[in-house]
């Protein structure tokens, strides 16, 4: 049975990632890319769908023991898990070396004290647990083959097969270091080269040490910021610069419900805000790579801008259901692909333009095509900004005139006006100044409830939406505007949980026929990004102590390794949604920067 979402650690190589549970089980791994079919899909099913457990031996039929403690080695993505057992203490080091060649998961068992019996159980199931591979020996190596894929196991200890699983039983004493490595290679090619676990470990630690040294943030929340930055880097697909929203699919927003989506793609919105955080903490190489990815993905067709693409810029992300998987804690369906890819979400134009603007403002070398793309996006918005859309939250109900979408359309025009004013681009300056004013007037006239002194989710509605918290952050209105303060306070009253965390929007009723406003059954937890946005806004309007308290309460929701999923279920008191989630770690960084600048932090 899979662990709780917060029980997992992330390891990765900037091309794919694995999730390692507290008991030493790898329950999720897609090879060779983030969006490839999983080889270990136990996270969304049972052990029959693939897993790799490595830890102290335990009686058959009993629950594997959880690690006594675990940590990342310094500022890296190298995981150390330790077990204190009646026979001694043992450590397992898990990591994936950044690579140009075959993807590898390396696990090094180290004896610390006593003599500890150890057990490895490796059950590979390709195609999301559906295909049992042919497992056989090639010399001293074990290989599992199915169709186009092969996974090679290398270790110095003896292995044996039983029940379509590869096992190892061995004992470690102090100073012993025994390595296990699995490597993926296309099945029609030559075997991958023999691994060098110890050299790979040193190279991996060096890689992360050098990368973290570039960070320009040195404030009081540095540990949380650096861990979030490392997580964002791990979610970047190195060969193209694309950034996945999360490395998982179908971890539920509502345990046992249907709100289960595939997040292993590059949302323009998520990637753009990730880029902003990386730029503001010193990471220009990632910003440059993402900009190049964007230009390739959008190519010459900005009029048909998608809200998301594959990690190499793929456009077709058809959504299907894997009916052989029972889902995480019975949450079905399990989905791969994402049918929201072709939704109209006008806010994306604003986020992309803001990211390009910030790249320009922070000194990233000029790219003429990036400026040309920005102008093309505004020409499209000029004709379409006043249309209804699906909005930031990808509702599967009818299109509406979402206030946040209009605000971000204003952002797109505003930043482009500034680009032209700076002399870096040519365009119809006066016409677009008028367009900027027109959108601003439209939002303030149609998206604002004067009686309640709050902006609303969409034109003509009474519902609130946490995305309204971004109004002062993007400069649409100043923080001290009474309409901004009124909106913040209304969201605190109507969308906050008892713990003070923020829901995205009301999900109960309100739609045609009484269904939920987002067109989906069920409920969801507090959205962590929105909760960080509230802390940001509170700091902006001068309520800095309250902002700090909320921020530090949010930090306490991270798991023991500093990782966050998409949401927090206040009823179950646990993390829910895909994990780890870029859209949670980005605003953590942003809020830390704002609180540090304001001096709003404890001693």
Coordinates of C-alpha atoms in Angstrom, one line a residue:
X1 CA 0.0 0.0 0.0
X2 CA 1.3 3.4 -0.9
X3 CA 2.3 5.9 1.8
X4 CA 0.7 9.2 2.5
X5 CA 1.7 11.8 0.0
X6 CA 3.9 13.6 2.5
X7 CA 5.7 10.4 3.2
X8 CA 7.6 10.6 -0.1
X9 CA 11.0 12.1 -1.0
X10 CA 11.9 13.3 -4.4
X11 CA 15.0 12.3 -6.3
X12 CA 15.7 13.2 -9.9
X13 CA 18.1 14.0 -12.7
X14 CA 16.4 16.9 -14.6
X15 CA 14.9 14.4 -17.0
X16 CA 12.7 12.3 -14.8
X17 CA 12.1 11.7 -11.1
X18 CA 11.4 9.0 -8.5
X19 CA 9.4 9.1 -5.3
X20 CA 10.9 7.2 -2.3
X21 CA 8.7 6.4 0.7
X22 CA 9.8 6.5 4.3
X23 CA 10.1 2.6 4.3
X24 CA 12.6 2.7 1.5
X25 CA 10.2 1.9 -1.3
X26 CA 10.4 3.6 -4.7
X27 CA 6.7 3.7 -5.6
X28 CA 6.9 6.0 -8.7
X29 CA 9.3 6.2 -11.5
X30 CA 8.8 7.0 -15.2
X31 CA 11.5 6.1 -17.7
X32 CA 13.2 7.7 -19.5
X33 CA 11.3 11.1 -19.2
X34 CA 8.9 12.6 -16.8
X35 CA 6.0 11.9 -19.1
X36 CA 7.0 8.4 -20.0
X37 CA 5.0 5.4 -18.8
X38 CA 5.9 4.4 -15.3
X39 CA 8.0 1.4 -14.5
X40 CA 7.0 1.6 -10.8
X41 CA 3.4 2.6 -10.5
X42 CA 2.6 1.2 -7.1
X43 CA 1.8 4.8 -6.0
X44 CA -1.4 4.6 -8.0
X45 CA -2.1 0.9 -7.4
X46 CA -0.6 -2.0 -5.5
X47 CA 2.7 -3.7 -5.4
X48 CA 1.5 -5.7 -8.4
X49 CA 2.0 -2.5 -10.4
X50 CA 5.7 -2.1 -9.7
X51 CA 7.9 -1.1 -6.8
X52 CA 11.4 -1.3 -5.4
X53 CA 11.9 -1.7 -1.7
X54 CA 15.3 -1.6 -0.1
X55 CA 15.6 -1.6 3.7
X56 CA 16.1 -3.8 6.8
X57 CA 14.8 -7.3 6.5
X58 CA 11.4 -7.8 8.2
X59 CA 9.1 -10.8 8.7
X60 CA 7.1 -11.9 5.7
X61 CA 3.7 -10.4 5.7
X62 CA 4.6 -7.6 8.1
X63 CA 4.7 -4.0 7.3
X64 CA 8.2 -2.7 6.3
X65 CA 9.6 -0.4 9.0
X66 CA 9.8 3.3 8.3
X67 CA 13.2 5.0 8.4
X68 CA 14.0 6.3 11.9
X69 CA 15.2 9.6 10.2
X70 CA 16.0 10.9 6.8
X71 CA 17.4 14.0 5.2
X72 CA 18.9 15.4 2.0
X73 CA 22.6 15.7 2.1
X74 CA 23.2 19.4 2.5
X75 CA 21.7 21.4 -0.3
X76 CA 21.3 18.5 -2.8
X77 CA 18.8 16.0 -4.1
X78 CA 20.7 13.1 -2.5
X79 CA 18.5 11.4 0.0
X80 CA 19.9 9.6 3.1
X81 CA 17.5 7.3 5.1
X82 CA 18.6 5.7 8.4
X83 CA 17.1 2.8 10.3
X84 CA 17.9 2.0 13.9
X85 CA 17.2 -1.7 14.3
X86 CA 17.7 -4.2 17.2
X87 CA 20.8 -5.4 15.4
X88 CA 22.3 -2.0 14.5
X89 CA 21.9 1.0 12.3
X90 CA 22.0 1.1 8.5
X91 CA 21.9 3.9 6.0
X92 CA 20.5 3.9 2.4
X93 CA 21.6 6.7 0.0
X94 CA 19.3 7.3 -2.9
X95 CA 20.0 9.6 -5.9
X96 CA 19.8 10.0 -9.6
X97 CA 22.9 11.4 -11.2
X98 CA 22.3 14.3 -13.7
X99 CA 23.2 12.7 -17.0
X100 CA 23.6 12.8 -20.7
X101 CA 23.3 9.1 -21.1
X102 CA 21.1 6.4 -19.6
X103 CA 18.9 7.4 -16.7
X104 CA 19.9 5.7 -13.4
X105 CA 18.6 5.2 -9.9
X106 CA 21.5 4.4 -7.6
X107 CA 20.9 3.1 -4.1
X108 CA 23.9 2.6 -1.8
X109 CA 23.5 0.6 1.4
X110 CA 26.0 1.7 4.2
X111 CA 26.5 -0.1 7.5
X112 CA 26.7 2.3 10.4
X113 CA 26.7 0.0 13.5
X114 CA 26.1 -3.7 14.3
X115 CA 25.3 -6.2 11.6
X116 CA 22.0 -5.5 9.9
X117 CA 20.2 -8.0 7.6
X118 CA 18.9 -6.2 4.5
X119 CA 16.3 -7.1 1.9
X120 CA 15.8 -5.8 -1.6
X121 CA 12.6 -6.5 -3.6
X122 CA 12.5 -5.2 -7.2
X123 CA 9.3 -5.7 -9.2
X124 CA 9.4 -3.9 -12.6
X125 CA 6.1 -3.5 -14.4
X126 CA 6.2 -1.5 -17.6
X127 CA 3.5 0.7 -19.1
X128 CA 2.0 1.9 -15.8
X129 CA 2.0 -1.6 -14.2
X130 CA 0.3 -3.3 -17.1
X131 CA 3.2 -5.2 -18.7
X132 CA 5.3 -7.8 -17.0
X133 CA 8.8 -7.8 -18.6
X134 CA 11.0 -10.7 -19.5
X135 CA 13.6 -10.8 -16.7
X136 CA 16.8 -12.7 -17.4
X137 CA 20.6 -12.7 -16.7
X138 CA 23.2 -11.4 -19.1
X139 CA 26.5 -12.3 -17.5
X140 CA 26.5 -10.8 -14.0
X141 CA 23.7 -8.3 -14.9
X142 CA 20.0 -8.7 -14.6
X143 CA 17.8 -7.2 -17.4
X144 CA 14.1 -6.7 -17.7
X145 CA 12.8 -6.3 -21.3
X146 CA 9.4 -5.4 -22.6
X147 CA 8.8 -4.0 -26.1
X148 CA 11.0 -0.9 -26.6
X149 CA 12.2 -0.7 -23.0
X150 CA 14.9 -2.4 -21.0
X151 CA 16.0 -1.8 -17.4
X152 CA 19.3 -3.2 -16.2
X153 CA 20.1 -4.1 -12.6
X154 CA 23.7 -4.0 -11.4
X155 CA 24.8 -5.0 -7.9
X156 CA 27.6 -7.0 -6.3
X157 CA 25.3 -9.1 -4.1
X158 CA 23.5 -12.2 -5.3
X159 CA 20.0 -11.9 -6.6
X160 CA 17.3 -14.5 -7.2
X161 CA 13.9 -14.5 -8.8
X162 CA 10.6 -15.5 -7.2
X163 CA 7.0 -14.6 -8.0
X164 CA 8.1 -12.4 -10.9
X165 CA 10.2 -10.3 -8.6
X166 CA 14.0 -9.9 -8.2
X167 CA 15.2 -10.3 -4.6
X168 CA 18.5 -9.8 -2.7
X169 CA 19.2 -10.8 0.9
X170 CA 22.5 -9.7 2.5
X171 CA 24.0 -8.3 5.7
X172 CA 25.9 -5.1 6.2
X173 CA 28.5 -4.3 8.9
X174 CA 30.1 -0.9 9.8
X175 CA 31.9 0.5 6.8
X176 CA 30.3 -1.8 4.3
X177 CA 28.9 0.0 1.2
X178 CA 26.9 -2.1 -1.2
X179 CA 25.4 -0.4 -4.3
X180 CA 22.4 -1.2 -6.4
X181 CA 21.8 0.6 -9.8
X182 CA 19.0 0.3 -12.3
X183 CA 19.6 1.9 -15.7
X184 CA 17.2 2.3 -18.6
X185 CA 18.1 1.8 -22.2
X186 CA 16.1 1.3 -25.4
X187 CA 15.8 -2.5 -25.7
X188 CA 17.2 -2.6 -29.3
X189 CA 20.5 -0.9 -28.2
X190 CA 23.6 -2.2 -26.6
X191 CA 23.5 -2.6 -22.8
X192 CA 24.2 0.6 -20.8
X193 CA 27.7 1.0 -19.5
X194 CA 28.5 -0.4 -16.1
X195 CA 27.6 2.1 -13.4
X196 CA 30.2 3.7 -11.1
X197 CA 28.1 4.4 -8.0
X198 CA 30.6 6.1 -5.8
X199 CA 32.0 8.4 -8.5
X200 CA 28.4 9.2 -9.5
X201 CA 27.6 10.1 -5.9
X202 CA 30.5 12.6 -5.7
X203 CA 29.6 14.1 -9.1
X204 CA 25.9 14.5 -8.1
X205 CA 26.8 16.2 -4.8
X206 CA 29.3 18.5 -6.7
X207 CA 26.6 19.3 -9.3
X208 CA 24.1 20.5 -6.6
X209 CA 26.7 22.3 -4.6
X210 CA 27.8 24.3 -7.6
X211 CA 24.2 25.0 -8.6
X212 CA 23.1 26.2 -5.2
X213 CA 26.1 28.5 -4.9
X214 CA 24.5 30.7 -7.6
X215 CA 21.6 31.6 -5.3
X216 CA 21.5 35.3 -4.5
X217 CA 19.0 35.0 -1.6
X218 CA 20.6 35.0 1.9
X219 CA 17.7 35.9 4.1
X220 CA 16.2 34.3 7.2
X221 CA 14.2 31.8 5.2
X222 CA 17.2 30.5 3.1
X223 CA 16.7 26.8 3.9
X224 CA 13.1 26.8 2.8
X225 CA 13.9 28.9 -0.3
X226 CA 16.9 26.8 -1.4
X227 CA 14.9 23.6 -0.9
X228 CA 12.2 25.0 -3.1
X229 CA 14.7 26.2 -5.7
X230 CA 16.2 22.7 -5.8
X231 CA 12.8 21.2 -6.3
X232 CA 12.0 23.6 -9.1
X233 CA 15.4 22.7 -10.7
X234 CA 14.5 19.0 -10.4
X235 CA 11.2 19.6 -12.2
X236 CA 13.1 21.2 -15.2
X237 CA 13.6 18.9 -18.2
X238 CA 17.3 19.6 -18.9
X239 CA 17.4 18.8 -22.6
X240 CA 14.8 21.4 -23.6
X241 CA 14.3 23.8 -20.6
X242 CA 10.7 22.8 -20.2
X243 CA 9.4 22.8 -16.6
X244 CA 6.8 20.2 -15.5
X245 CA 4.1 21.3 -13.0
X246 CA 4.8 18.1 -11.0
X247 CA 6.4 14.7 -11.7
X248 CA 3.2 12.7 -11.0
X249 CA -0.2 12.0 -12.3
X250 CA -3.5 11.5 -10.6
X251 CA -2.6 12.1 -7.0
X252 CA -6.0 13.2 -5.9
X253 CA -7.1 16.7 -4.8
X254 CA -10.0 14.9 -3.0
X255 CA -9.1 11.5 -1.5
X256 CA -11.3 9.0 -3.1
X257 CA -12.7 11.5 -5.6
X258 CA -12.3 12.2 -9.3
X259 CA -10.2 15.3 -9.3
X260 CA -7.1 13.4 -10.5
X261 CA -5.0 15.0 -13.2
X262 CA -1.7 14.5 -15.1
X263 CA 0.7 17.3 -14.2
X264 CA 3.8 16.0 -16.1
X265 CA 3.6 18.7 -18.7
X266 CA 4.7 22.3 -19.1
X267 CA 2.0 24.8 -18.2
X268 CA 2.9 28.2 -19.6
X269 CA 1.5 29.8 -16.4
X270 CA 3.4 27.5 -14.0
X271 CA 6.6 27.7 -16.0
X272 CA 6.4 31.5 -16.3
X273 CA 6.0 32.0 -12.6
X274 CA 8.8 29.5 -11.9
X275 CA 11.0 31.4 -14.3
X276 CA 10.2 34.6 -12.4
X277 CA 11.3 33.1 -9.1
X278 CA 14.5 31.6 -10.6
X279 CA 15.4 35.0 -12.1
X280 CA 14.9 36.8 -8.9
X281 CA 17.2 34.4 -7.0
X282 CA 20.1 34.5 -9.6
X283 CA 19.3 31.7 -12.0
X284 CA 19.6 33.2 -15.5
X285 CA 20.7 30.0 -17.3
X286 CA 17.3 28.4 -16.5
X287 CA 15.5 31.5 -17.6
X288 CA 17.4 31.6 -20.9
X289 CA 16.6 27.9 -21.5
X290 CA 12.9 28.3 -20.8
X291 CA 12.7 31.3 -23.1
X292 CA 14.2 29.2 -25.9
X293 CA 11.8 26.4 -25.1
X294 CA 8.9 28.9 -25.3
X295 CA 9.9 30.2 -28.6
X296 CA 10.2 26.7 -30.0
X297 CA 6.9 25.5 -28.6
X298 CA 4.9 28.5 -29.7
X299 CA 6.8 28.7 -33.0
X300 CA 5.0 30.8 -35.6
X301 CA 1.6 30.2 -34.3
X302 CA 0.9 32.4 -31.3
X303 CA -2.7 32.8 -32.3
X304 CA -3.2 29.2 -31.2
X305 CA -1.3 29.4 -28.0
X306 CA -1.9 26.4 -25.8
X307 CA -2.0 26.6 -22.0
X308 CA 0.4 23.7 -21.8
X309 CA 2.7 21.7 -23.9
X310 CA 4.8 18.5 -23.6
X311 CA 8.2 18.9 -22.1
X312 CA 9.8 19.1 -25.6
X313 CA 7.0 21.3 -26.9
X314 CA 4.6 18.6 -28.0
X315 CA 1.1 19.9 -28.7
X316 CA -1.0 16.8 -28.5
X317 CA -1.6 15.7 -24.9
X318 CA -4.7 13.6 -25.3
X319 CA -6.3 12.5 -22.0
X320 CA -7.0 8.8 -21.4
X321 CA -7.9 6.7 -18.4
X322 CA -5.9 3.7 -17.1
X323 CA -8.7 1.4 -15.9
X324 CA -6.3 -1.3 -14.6
X325 CA -5.0 1.0 -11.9
X326 CA -7.2 1.3 -8.7
X327 CA -5.8 4.8 -8.0
X328 CA -4.2 6.4 -5.0
X329 CA -6.3 5.3 -2.0
X330 CA -9.1 4.4 -4.4
X331 CA -9.1 7.7 -6.2
X332 CA -10.2 7.1 -9.8
X333 CA -9.9 7.5 -12.6
X334 CA -6.2 7.5 -13.1
X335 CA -5.5 9.8 -16.0
X336 CA -2.6 10.3 -18.4
X337 CA -2.5 13.2 -20.8
X338 CA -4.5 16.3 -20.1
X339 CA -7.7 17.3 -21.9
X340 CA -7.3 20.9 -20.7
X341 CA -4.5 21.5 -23.1
X342 CA -6.8 23.2 -25.6
X343 CA -8.8 25.3 -23.2
X344 CA -8.9 29.0 -23.7
X345 CA -7.2 30.7 -20.7
X346 CA -6.5 34.3 -21.5
X347 CA -4.5 34.9 -18.3
X348 CA -1.7 32.8 -19.9
X349 CA -0.9 35.7 -22.2
X350 CA -0.3 37.9 -19.2
X351 CA 2.0 35.4 -17.4
X352 CA 4.1 34.7 -20.5
X353 CA 4.4 38.4 -21.2
X354 CA 5.3 39.2 -17.6
X355 CA 8.0 36.5 -17.6
X356 CA 9.5 37.9 -20.9
X357 CA 9.3 41.4 -19.3
X358 CA 11.1 40.3 -16.2
X359 CA 13.8 38.5 -18.2
X360 CA 14.4 41.8 -20.1
X361 CA 14.4 43.9 -16.9
X362 CA 16.9 41.6 -15.2
X363 CA 19.4 41.8 -18.0
X364 CA 18.9 38.6 -19.9
X365 CA 20.3 39.1 -23.4
X366 CA 17.8 40.5 -25.8
X367 CA 16.1 38.0 -28.2
X368 CA 14.5 39.7 -31.1
X369 CA 12.1 36.9 -31.7
X370 CA 11.0 37.0 -28.1
X371 CA 10.0 40.7 -28.6
X372 CA 8.3 39.8 -31.8
X373 CA 6.3 37.0 -30.1
X374 CA 5.2 39.4 -27.4
X375 CA 3.9 41.8 -30.0
X376 CA 2.0 39.0 -31.7
X377 CA 0.4 37.9 -28.5
X378 CA -0.9 41.4 -27.9
X379 CA -2.3 41.6 -31.4
X380 CA -4.2 38.4 -30.6
X381 CA -5.4 39.7 -27.2
X382 CA -6.5 43.0 -28.9
X383 CA -9.2 40.9 -30.7
X384 CA -10.0 38.4 -28.0
X385 CA -9.5 39.8 -24.5
X386 CA -13.2 40.5 -24.1
X387 CA -14.3 36.8 -24.7
X388 CA -15.2 34.4 -21.9
X389 CA -12.7 31.7 -21.1
X390 CA -12.1 28.7 -18.8
X391 CA -9.9 30.7 -16.5
X392 CA -6.8 29.9 -14.4
X393 CA -8.3 26.9 -12.7
X394 CA -9.3 25.0 -15.8
X395 CA -12.9 24.6 -14.9
X396 CA -14.7 22.0 -16.9
X397 CA -17.9 23.9 -16.8
X398 CA -19.1 26.7 -19.2
X399 CA -16.8 29.6 -20.1
X400 CA -17.2 32.8 -18.2
X401 CA -15.7 36.3 -18.1
X402 CA -13.2 35.5 -15.3
X403 CA -11.8 38.7 -13.6
X404 CA -8.4 37.2 -13.2
X405 CA -8.2 36.5 -16.9
X406 CA -9.0 40.1 -17.7
X407 CA -6.5 41.4 -15.2
X408 CA -3.8 39.3 -16.7
X409 CA -4.8 40.5 -20.2
X410 CA -4.2 44.0 -18.8
X411 CA -0.8 42.9 -17.6
X412 CA 0.1 41.6 -21.0
X413 CA -0.8 44.9 -22.6
X414 CA 0.8 47.0 -19.9
X415 CA 4.2 45.2 -20.1
X416 CA 4.2 45.4 -23.9
X417 CA 3.5 49.2 -23.7
X418 CA 6.5 49.5 -21.4
X419 CA 8.6 47.5 -23.8
X420 CA 7.7 49.9 -26.6
X421 CA 8.2 52.9 -24.4
X422 CA 11.7 51.6 -23.6
X423 CA 12.6 51.7 -27.3
X424 CA 13.2 47.9 -27.4
X425 CA 10.2 47.2 -29.8
X426 CA 8.0 49.0 -32.2
X427 CA 4.2 48.9 -32.0
X428 CA 1.0 51.1 -32.0
X429 CA 1.8 52.7 -28.7
X430 CA -1.2 55.0 -28.4
X431 CA -3.6 52.4 -29.5
X432 CA -2.3 49.9 -26.9
X433 CA -2.3 52.5 -24.2
X434 CA -6.0 53.0 -24.9
X435 CA -6.5 49.2 -24.9
X436 CA -4.8 49.0 -21.5
X437 CA -7.2 51.7 -20.1
X438 CA -10.2 50.0 -21.7
X439 CA -9.5 46.6 -20.1
X440 CA -8.8 48.3 -16.7
X441 CA -12.1 50.2 -16.9
X442 CA -14.0 47.0 -17.9
X443 CA -12.7 45.0 -14.9
X444 CA -13.4 47.7 -12.4
X445 CA -16.8 48.3 -13.8
X446 CA -18.0 44.7 -14.4
X447 CA -15.9 42.6 -12.0
X448 CA -16.3 44.7 -8.8
X449 CA -19.2 44.3 -6.4
X450 CA -19.6 47.8 -4.9
X451 CA -22.0 46.7 -2.2
X452 CA -19.6 44.2 -0.8
X453 CA -16.4 46.1 -1.7
X454 CA -14.8 43.2 -3.4
X455 CA -13.9 41.9 -6.8
X456 CA -15.7 38.7 -7.8
X457 CA -14.7 35.5 -9.6
X458 CA -16.4 36.5 -12.9
X459 CA -18.5 39.3 -14.3
X460 CA -22.0 39.2 -12.7
X461 CA -21.2 36.6 -10.1
X462 CA -21.2 36.9 -6.4
X463 CA -18.6 34.1 -5.8
X464 CA -15.0 35.0 -4.8
X465 CA -11.8 33.5 -6.3
X466 CA -8.4 33.4 -4.6
X467 CA -6.7 34.5 -7.9
X468 CA -8.1 38.0 -7.1
X469 CA -5.3 38.2 -4.6
X470 CA -2.9 38.8 -7.5
X471 CA -4.5 42.1 -8.4
X472 CA -2.0 44.2 -6.3
X473 CA 0.9 41.9 -6.9
X474 CA 0.8 42.5 -10.7
X475 CA 0.3 46.2 -10.3
X476 CA -3.3 46.4 -11.6
X477 CA -4.2 48.5 -8.5
X478 CA -2.1 49.7 -5.6
X479 CA -2.2 47.8 -2.3
X480 CA -3.7 50.6 -0.4
X481 CA -6.7 50.9 -2.8
X482 CA -9.9 50.3 -0.8
X483 CA -11.1 47.8 -3.4
X484 CA -7.9 45.7 -2.9
X485 CA -8.2 45.7 0.8
X486 CA -11.9 44.9 0.6
X487 CA -11.1 41.9 -1.7
X488 CA -8.4 40.6 0.6
X489 CA -10.7 40.8 3.6
X490 CA -13.6 39.2 1.8
X491 CA -11.4 36.2 0.7
X492 CA -10.3 35.8 4.3
X493 CA -13.9 35.7 5.4
X494 CA -15.4 33.5 2.7
X495 CA -12.6 31.3 1.3
X496 CA -10.4 30.7 4.4
X497 CA -10.4 27.5 6.4
X498 CA -10.4 27.4 10.2
X499 CA -6.6 27.2 10.0
X500 CA -6.4 30.4 7.9
X501 CA -5.5 28.7 4.6
X502 CA -7.3 29.6 1.4
X503 CA -9.5 27.7 -1.0
X504 CA -9.3 28.5 -4.7
X505 CA -13.1 29.2 -5.0
X506 CA -16.3 27.7 -3.6
X507 CA -16.9 24.3 -5.1
X508 CA -20.3 23.5 -3.6
X509 CA -23.3 24.1 -5.8
X510 CA -24.0 27.3 -7.7
X511 CA -23.8 25.8 -11.2
X512 CA -26.6 24.9 -13.5
X513 CA -28.8 22.2 -12.0
X514 CA -27.0 22.6 -8.7
X515 CA -23.7 21.0 -9.7
X516 CA -20.4 22.5 -8.6
X517 CA -19.3 25.7 -10.2
X518 CA -16.2 24.0 -11.7
X519 CA -18.3 21.3 -13.4
X520 CA -16.8 18.5 -11.2
X521 CA -18.2 16.5 -8.3
X522 CA -16.6 16.4 -5.0
X523 CA -14.5 18.9 -3.0
X524 CA -10.9 19.9 -2.7
X525 CA -8.5 21.1 0.0
X526 CA -6.9 24.5 0.6
X527 CA -4.8 25.5 -2.3
X528 CA -1.3 26.2 -1.0
X529 CA -0.3 28.8 -3.7
X530 CA -3.4 30.9 -2.8
X531 CA -2.5 30.8 0.8
X532 CA 1.0 32.1 0.1
X533 CA -0.6 34.8 -2.1
X534 CA -2.7 35.9 0.9
X535 CA 0.5 36.2 3.0
X536 CA 2.0 38.3 0.2
X537 CA -1.0 40.6 0.1
X538 CA -1.1 41.0 3.9
X539 CA 2.5 42.1 3.8
X540 CA 1.7 44.5 1.0
X541 CA -1.1 46.2 2.9
X542 CA 1.0 46.6 6.0
X543 CA -0.3 43.6 8.1
X544 CA 3.2 42.2 8.2
X545 CA 3.0 40.3 11.5
X546 CA -0.1 38.6 10.3
X547 CA 1.6 37.8 7.0
X548 CA 4.6 36.3 8.8
X549 CA 2.4 34.1 11.0
X550 CA 0.5 32.8 8.0
X551 CA 3.7 32.2 6.1
X552 CA 5.4 30.3 8.9
X553 CA 2.2 28.2 9.4
X554 CA 2.4 27.3 5.7
X555 CA 6.0 26.3 6.1
X556 CA 5.0 23.9 8.9
X557 CA 2.8 22.0 6.4
X558 CA 5.9 20.9 4.4
X559 CA 7.0 17.4 5.0
X560 CA 10.2 16.6 6.9
X561 CA 12.2 17.2 3.7
X562 CA 10.7 20.6 2.9
X563 CA 8.3 19.4 0.1
X564 CA 4.8 20.5 -0.7
X565 CA 2.0 19.0 -2.7
X566 CA -0.6 21.1 -4.4
X567 CA -3.2 21.3 -1.6
X568 CA -3.7 20.8 2.1
X569 CA -6.8 18.9 3.3
X570 CA -7.9 20.7 6.5
X571 CA -10.3 17.9 7.4
X572 CA -7.8 15.0 7.0
X573 CA -4.8 17.2 8.0
X574 CA -2.6 15.9 5.2
X575 CA -1.2 17.0 1.8
X576 CA -3.2 16.2 -1.3
X577 CA -2.7 16.6 -5.0
X578 CA 0.3 16.0 -7.3
X579 CA 3.6 16.1 -5.5
X580 CA 5.9 17.9 -5.3
X581 CA 4.1 20.8 -6.9
X582 CA 6.0 23.7 -8.6
X583 CA 2.9 26.0 -8.1
X584 CA 3.3 25.6 -4.3
X585 CA 7.1 26.1 -4.1
X586 CA 7.2 29.2 -6.4
X587 CA 5.0 31.4 -4.2
X588 CA 6.8 30.1 -1.1
X589 CA 10.0 31.7 -2.6
X590 CA 8.1 34.9 -3.6
X591 CA 6.6 35.4 -0.2
X592 CA 9.9 34.7 1.5
X593 CA 11.5 37.4 -0.6
X594 CA 8.8 39.9 0.2
X595 CA 8.8 39.3 3.9
X596 CA 12.6 39.5 4.0
X597 CA 12.5 42.8 2.1
X598 CA 9.9 44.1 4.7
X599 CA 11.9 42.8 7.7
X600 CA 8.8 40.8 8.7
X601 CA 10.4 37.7 10.2
X602 CA 10.9 36.4 13.6
X603 CA 14.2 36.1 15.5

